[in-house]
mmCIF file of C-alpha atoms in Angstrom:
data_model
loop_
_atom_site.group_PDB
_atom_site.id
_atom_site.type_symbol
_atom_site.label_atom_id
_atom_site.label_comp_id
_atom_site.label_asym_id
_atom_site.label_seq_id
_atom_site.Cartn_x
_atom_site.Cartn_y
_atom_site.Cartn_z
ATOM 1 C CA UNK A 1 62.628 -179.195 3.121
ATOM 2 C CA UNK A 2 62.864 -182.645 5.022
ATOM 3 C CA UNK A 3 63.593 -180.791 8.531
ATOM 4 C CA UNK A 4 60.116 -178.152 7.864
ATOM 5 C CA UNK A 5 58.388 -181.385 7.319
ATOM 6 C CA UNK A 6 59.571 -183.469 10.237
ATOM 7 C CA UNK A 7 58.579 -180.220 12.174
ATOM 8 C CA UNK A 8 54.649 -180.088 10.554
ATOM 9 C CA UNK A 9 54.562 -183.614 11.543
ATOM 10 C CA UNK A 10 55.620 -183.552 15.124
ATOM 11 C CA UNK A 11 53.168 -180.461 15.810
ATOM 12 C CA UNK A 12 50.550 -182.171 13.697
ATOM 13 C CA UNK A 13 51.311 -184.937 16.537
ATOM 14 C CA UNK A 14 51.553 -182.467 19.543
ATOM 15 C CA UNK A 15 48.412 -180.348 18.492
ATOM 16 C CA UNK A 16 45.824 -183.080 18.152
ATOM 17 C CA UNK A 17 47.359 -184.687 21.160
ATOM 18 C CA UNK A 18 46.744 -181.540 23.042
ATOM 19 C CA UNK A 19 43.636 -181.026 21.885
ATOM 20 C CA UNK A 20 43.015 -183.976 22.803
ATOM 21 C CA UNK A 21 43.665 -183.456 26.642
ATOM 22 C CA UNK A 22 41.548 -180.471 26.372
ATOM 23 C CA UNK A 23 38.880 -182.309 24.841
ATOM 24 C CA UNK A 24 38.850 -184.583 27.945
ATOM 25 C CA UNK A 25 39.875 -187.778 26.083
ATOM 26 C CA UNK A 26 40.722 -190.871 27.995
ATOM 27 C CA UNK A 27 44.631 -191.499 28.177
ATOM 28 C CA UNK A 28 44.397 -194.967 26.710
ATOM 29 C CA UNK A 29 42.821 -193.086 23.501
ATOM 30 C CA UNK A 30 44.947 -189.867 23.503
ATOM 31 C CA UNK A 31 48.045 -191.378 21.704
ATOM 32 C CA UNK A 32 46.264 -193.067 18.672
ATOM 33 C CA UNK A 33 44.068 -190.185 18.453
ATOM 34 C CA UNK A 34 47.236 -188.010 17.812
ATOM 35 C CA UNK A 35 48.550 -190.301 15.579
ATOM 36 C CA UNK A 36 45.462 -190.255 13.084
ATOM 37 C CA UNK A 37 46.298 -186.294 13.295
ATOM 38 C CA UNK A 38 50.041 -186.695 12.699
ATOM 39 C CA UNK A 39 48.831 -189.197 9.556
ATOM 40 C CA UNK A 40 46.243 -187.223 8.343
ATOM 41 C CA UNK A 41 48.458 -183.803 7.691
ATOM 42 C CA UNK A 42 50.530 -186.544 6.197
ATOM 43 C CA UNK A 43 48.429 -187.655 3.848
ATOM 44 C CA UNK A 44 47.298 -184.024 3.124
ATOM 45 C CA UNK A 45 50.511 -182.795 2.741
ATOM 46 C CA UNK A 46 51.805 -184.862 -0.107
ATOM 47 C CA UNK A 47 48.116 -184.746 -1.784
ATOM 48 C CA UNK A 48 48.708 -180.889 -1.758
ATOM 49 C CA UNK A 49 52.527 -181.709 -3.369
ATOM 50 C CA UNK A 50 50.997 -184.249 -5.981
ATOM 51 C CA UNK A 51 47.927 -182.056 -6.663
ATOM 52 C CA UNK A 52 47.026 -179.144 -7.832
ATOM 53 C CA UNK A 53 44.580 -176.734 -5.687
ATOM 54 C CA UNK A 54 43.496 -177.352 -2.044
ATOM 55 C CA UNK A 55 39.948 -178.499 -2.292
ATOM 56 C CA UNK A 56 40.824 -182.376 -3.218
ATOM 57 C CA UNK A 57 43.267 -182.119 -0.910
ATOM 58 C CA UNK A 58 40.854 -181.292 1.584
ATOM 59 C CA UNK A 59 38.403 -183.989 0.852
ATOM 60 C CA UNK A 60 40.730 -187.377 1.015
ATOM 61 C CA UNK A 61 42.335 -185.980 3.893
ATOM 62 C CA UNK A 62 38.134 -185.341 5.624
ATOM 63 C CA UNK A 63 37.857 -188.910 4.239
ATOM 64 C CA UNK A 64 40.392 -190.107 6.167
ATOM 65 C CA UNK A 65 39.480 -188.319 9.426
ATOM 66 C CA UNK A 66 36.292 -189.952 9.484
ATOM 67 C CA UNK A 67 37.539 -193.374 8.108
ATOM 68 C CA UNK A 68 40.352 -193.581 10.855
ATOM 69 C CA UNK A 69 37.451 -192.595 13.382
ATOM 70 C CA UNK A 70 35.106 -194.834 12.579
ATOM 71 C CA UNK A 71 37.621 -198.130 12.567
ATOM 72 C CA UNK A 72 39.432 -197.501 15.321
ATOM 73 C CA UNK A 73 35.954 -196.393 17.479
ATOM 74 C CA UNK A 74 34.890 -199.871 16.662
ATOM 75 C CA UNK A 75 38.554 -201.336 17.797
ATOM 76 C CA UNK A 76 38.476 -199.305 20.589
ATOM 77 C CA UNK A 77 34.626 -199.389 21.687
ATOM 78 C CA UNK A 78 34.406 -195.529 21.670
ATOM 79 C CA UNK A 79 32.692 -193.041 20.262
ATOM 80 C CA UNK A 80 33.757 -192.094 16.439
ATOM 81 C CA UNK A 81 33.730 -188.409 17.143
ATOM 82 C CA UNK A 82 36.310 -188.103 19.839
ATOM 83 C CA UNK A 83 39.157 -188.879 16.479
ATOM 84 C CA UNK A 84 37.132 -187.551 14.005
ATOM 85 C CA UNK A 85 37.346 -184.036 15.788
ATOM 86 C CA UNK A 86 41.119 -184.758 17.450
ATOM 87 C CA UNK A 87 42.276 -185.937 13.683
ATOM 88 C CA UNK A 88 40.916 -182.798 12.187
ATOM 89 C CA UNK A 89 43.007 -180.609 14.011
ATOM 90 C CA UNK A 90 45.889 -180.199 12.224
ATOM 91 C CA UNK A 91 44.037 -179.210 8.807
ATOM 92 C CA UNK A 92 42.314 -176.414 9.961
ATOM 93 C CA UNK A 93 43.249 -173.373 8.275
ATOM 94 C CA UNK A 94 43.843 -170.703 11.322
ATOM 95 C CA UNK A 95 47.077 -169.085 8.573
ATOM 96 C CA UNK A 96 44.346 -168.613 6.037
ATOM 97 C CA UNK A 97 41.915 -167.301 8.272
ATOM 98 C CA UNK A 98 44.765 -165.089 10.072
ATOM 99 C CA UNK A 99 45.684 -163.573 7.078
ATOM 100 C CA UNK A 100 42.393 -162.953 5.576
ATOM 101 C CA UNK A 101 41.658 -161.008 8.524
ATOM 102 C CA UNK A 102 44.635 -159.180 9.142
ATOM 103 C CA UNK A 103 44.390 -157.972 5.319
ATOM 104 C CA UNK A 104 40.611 -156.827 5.850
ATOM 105 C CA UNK A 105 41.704 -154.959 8.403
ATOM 106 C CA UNK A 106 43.894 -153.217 6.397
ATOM 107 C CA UNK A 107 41.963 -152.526 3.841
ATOM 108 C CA UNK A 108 43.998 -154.472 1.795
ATOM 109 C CA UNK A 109 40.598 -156.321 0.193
ATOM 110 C CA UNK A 110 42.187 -157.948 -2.861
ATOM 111 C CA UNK A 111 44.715 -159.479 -1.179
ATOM 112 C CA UNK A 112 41.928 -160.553 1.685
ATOM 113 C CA UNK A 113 39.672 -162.408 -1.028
ATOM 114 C CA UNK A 114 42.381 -164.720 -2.576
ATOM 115 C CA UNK A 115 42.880 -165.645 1.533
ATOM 116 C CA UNK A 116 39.178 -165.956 2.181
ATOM 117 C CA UNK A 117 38.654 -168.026 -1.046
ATOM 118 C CA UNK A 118 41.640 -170.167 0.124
ATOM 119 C CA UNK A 119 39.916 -170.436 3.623
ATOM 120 C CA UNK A 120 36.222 -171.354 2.163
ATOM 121 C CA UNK A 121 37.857 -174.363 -0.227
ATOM 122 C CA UNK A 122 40.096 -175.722 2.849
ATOM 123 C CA UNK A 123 36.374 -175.585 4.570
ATOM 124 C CA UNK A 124 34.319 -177.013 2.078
ATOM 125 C CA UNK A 125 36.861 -179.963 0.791
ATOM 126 C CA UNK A 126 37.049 -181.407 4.858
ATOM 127 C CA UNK A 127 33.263 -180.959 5.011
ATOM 128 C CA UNK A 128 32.548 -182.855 1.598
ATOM 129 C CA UNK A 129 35.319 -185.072 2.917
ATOM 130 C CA UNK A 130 33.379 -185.788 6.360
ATOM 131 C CA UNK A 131 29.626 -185.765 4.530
ATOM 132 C CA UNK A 132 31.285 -188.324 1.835
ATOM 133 C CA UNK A 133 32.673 -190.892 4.361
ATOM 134 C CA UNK A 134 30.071 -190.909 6.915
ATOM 135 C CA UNK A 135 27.238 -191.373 4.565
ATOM 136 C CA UNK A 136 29.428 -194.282 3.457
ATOM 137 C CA UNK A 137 29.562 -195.601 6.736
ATOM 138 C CA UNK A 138 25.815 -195.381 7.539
ATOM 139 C CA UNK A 139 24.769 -196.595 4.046
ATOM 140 C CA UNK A 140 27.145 -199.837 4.878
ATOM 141 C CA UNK A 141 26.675 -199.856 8.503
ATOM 142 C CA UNK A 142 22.386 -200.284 7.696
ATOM 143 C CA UNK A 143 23.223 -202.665 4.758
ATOM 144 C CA UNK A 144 25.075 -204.885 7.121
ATOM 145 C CA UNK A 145 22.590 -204.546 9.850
ATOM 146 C CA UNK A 146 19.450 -205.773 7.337
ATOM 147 C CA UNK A 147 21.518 -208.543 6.158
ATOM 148 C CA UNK A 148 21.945 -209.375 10.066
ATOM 149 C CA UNK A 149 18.239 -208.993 10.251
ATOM 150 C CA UNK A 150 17.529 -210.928 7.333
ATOM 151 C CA UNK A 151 19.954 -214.014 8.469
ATOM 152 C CA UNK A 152 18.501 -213.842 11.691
ATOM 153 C CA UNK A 153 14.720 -214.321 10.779
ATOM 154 C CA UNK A 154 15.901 -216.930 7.712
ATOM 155 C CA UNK A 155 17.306 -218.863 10.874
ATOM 156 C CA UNK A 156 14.200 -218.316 13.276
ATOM 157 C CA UNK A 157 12.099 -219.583 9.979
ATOM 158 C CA UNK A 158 13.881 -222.336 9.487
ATOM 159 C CA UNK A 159 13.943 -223.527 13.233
ATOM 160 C CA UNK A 160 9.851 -222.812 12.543
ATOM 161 C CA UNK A 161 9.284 -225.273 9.758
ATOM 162 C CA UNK A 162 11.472 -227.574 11.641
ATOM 163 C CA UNK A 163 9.587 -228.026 15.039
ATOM 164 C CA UNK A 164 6.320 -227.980 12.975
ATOM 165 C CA UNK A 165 7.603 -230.941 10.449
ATOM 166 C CA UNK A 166 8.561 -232.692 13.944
ATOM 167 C CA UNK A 167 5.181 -232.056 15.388
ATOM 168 C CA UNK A 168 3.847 -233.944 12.311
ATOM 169 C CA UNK A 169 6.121 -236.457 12.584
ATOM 170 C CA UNK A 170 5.343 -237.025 16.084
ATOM 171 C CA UNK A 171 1.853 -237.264 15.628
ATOM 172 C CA UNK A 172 1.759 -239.899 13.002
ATOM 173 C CA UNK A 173 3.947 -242.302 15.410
ATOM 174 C CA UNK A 174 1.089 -242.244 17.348
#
């Protein structure tokens, strides 16, 4: 059990780091962009043990694709996308996909449902996950950005009413 989940890991590692060369990515970004991939089946993969179902799952693990994206964009003054996508990776569901195919093709169309249904929560849970978290981000990203604003123009105010109550000051030494 230990041994199939040292293996998920390092290929959760190796994928996202490959996609990551194919995605262009700059070298100095590559290895903590396959690391946010390697975490994120992580954290998916004991969600999944802890929880029933796959669509919560889903979500906190598109949560922390974006989250992990966003912070370390900042660190690393690049765009958010180039983890968000590299991160993501490793959850998408190509088995559930394969099979629901493979049984379509068959004609084996009960059996192709329960994988399609599989498929479309996997999809929708990283897609909530994604919407959730950067919707978060803007909403704080423009909250701290009018405070900013507002701090800024309390300042320039202030500085205002100062050089005015010197003017006044200055003419009634005279």
């Amino acid at each position: 059990m230990m041994e199939m989940m040292a293996v998920k890991t390092v290929t959760a590692f190796a994928g996202s780091l490959g996609f990551g060369m194919i995605f262009n990515m700059k070298p100095r970004h590559l290895l903590t962009a396959a690391a946010g991939g390697m975490l994120d089946w992580i954290l998916y993969y004991y969600l999944a043990a802890f929880l029933d179902g796959i669509f919560v799952p889903s979500v906190c693990a598109g949560m922390f694709s974006v989250l992990y994206g966003e912070i370390l964009a900042r660190v690393r003054r690049c765009p958010a996308n180039l983890y968000v996508i590299t991160t993501l990776i490793p959850l998408i569901p190509g088995g559930s996909l394969y099979y629901m195919m493979s049984n379509a093709v068959r004609n084996r169309w009960a059996v192709s449902r329960g994988y399609g249904s599989e498929l479309v929560m996997y999809a929708l849970g990283l897609a909530a996950g994604i919407c959730l978290m950067s919707a978060l981000f803007d909403l704080i990203h423009k909250i701290l950005h009018l405070c900013v604003q507002k701090a800024l123009t309390n300042k320039k105010a202030g500085a205002i009413i100062t050089n005015e109550e010197q003017s006044k000051s200055d003419d009634g030494k005279e």
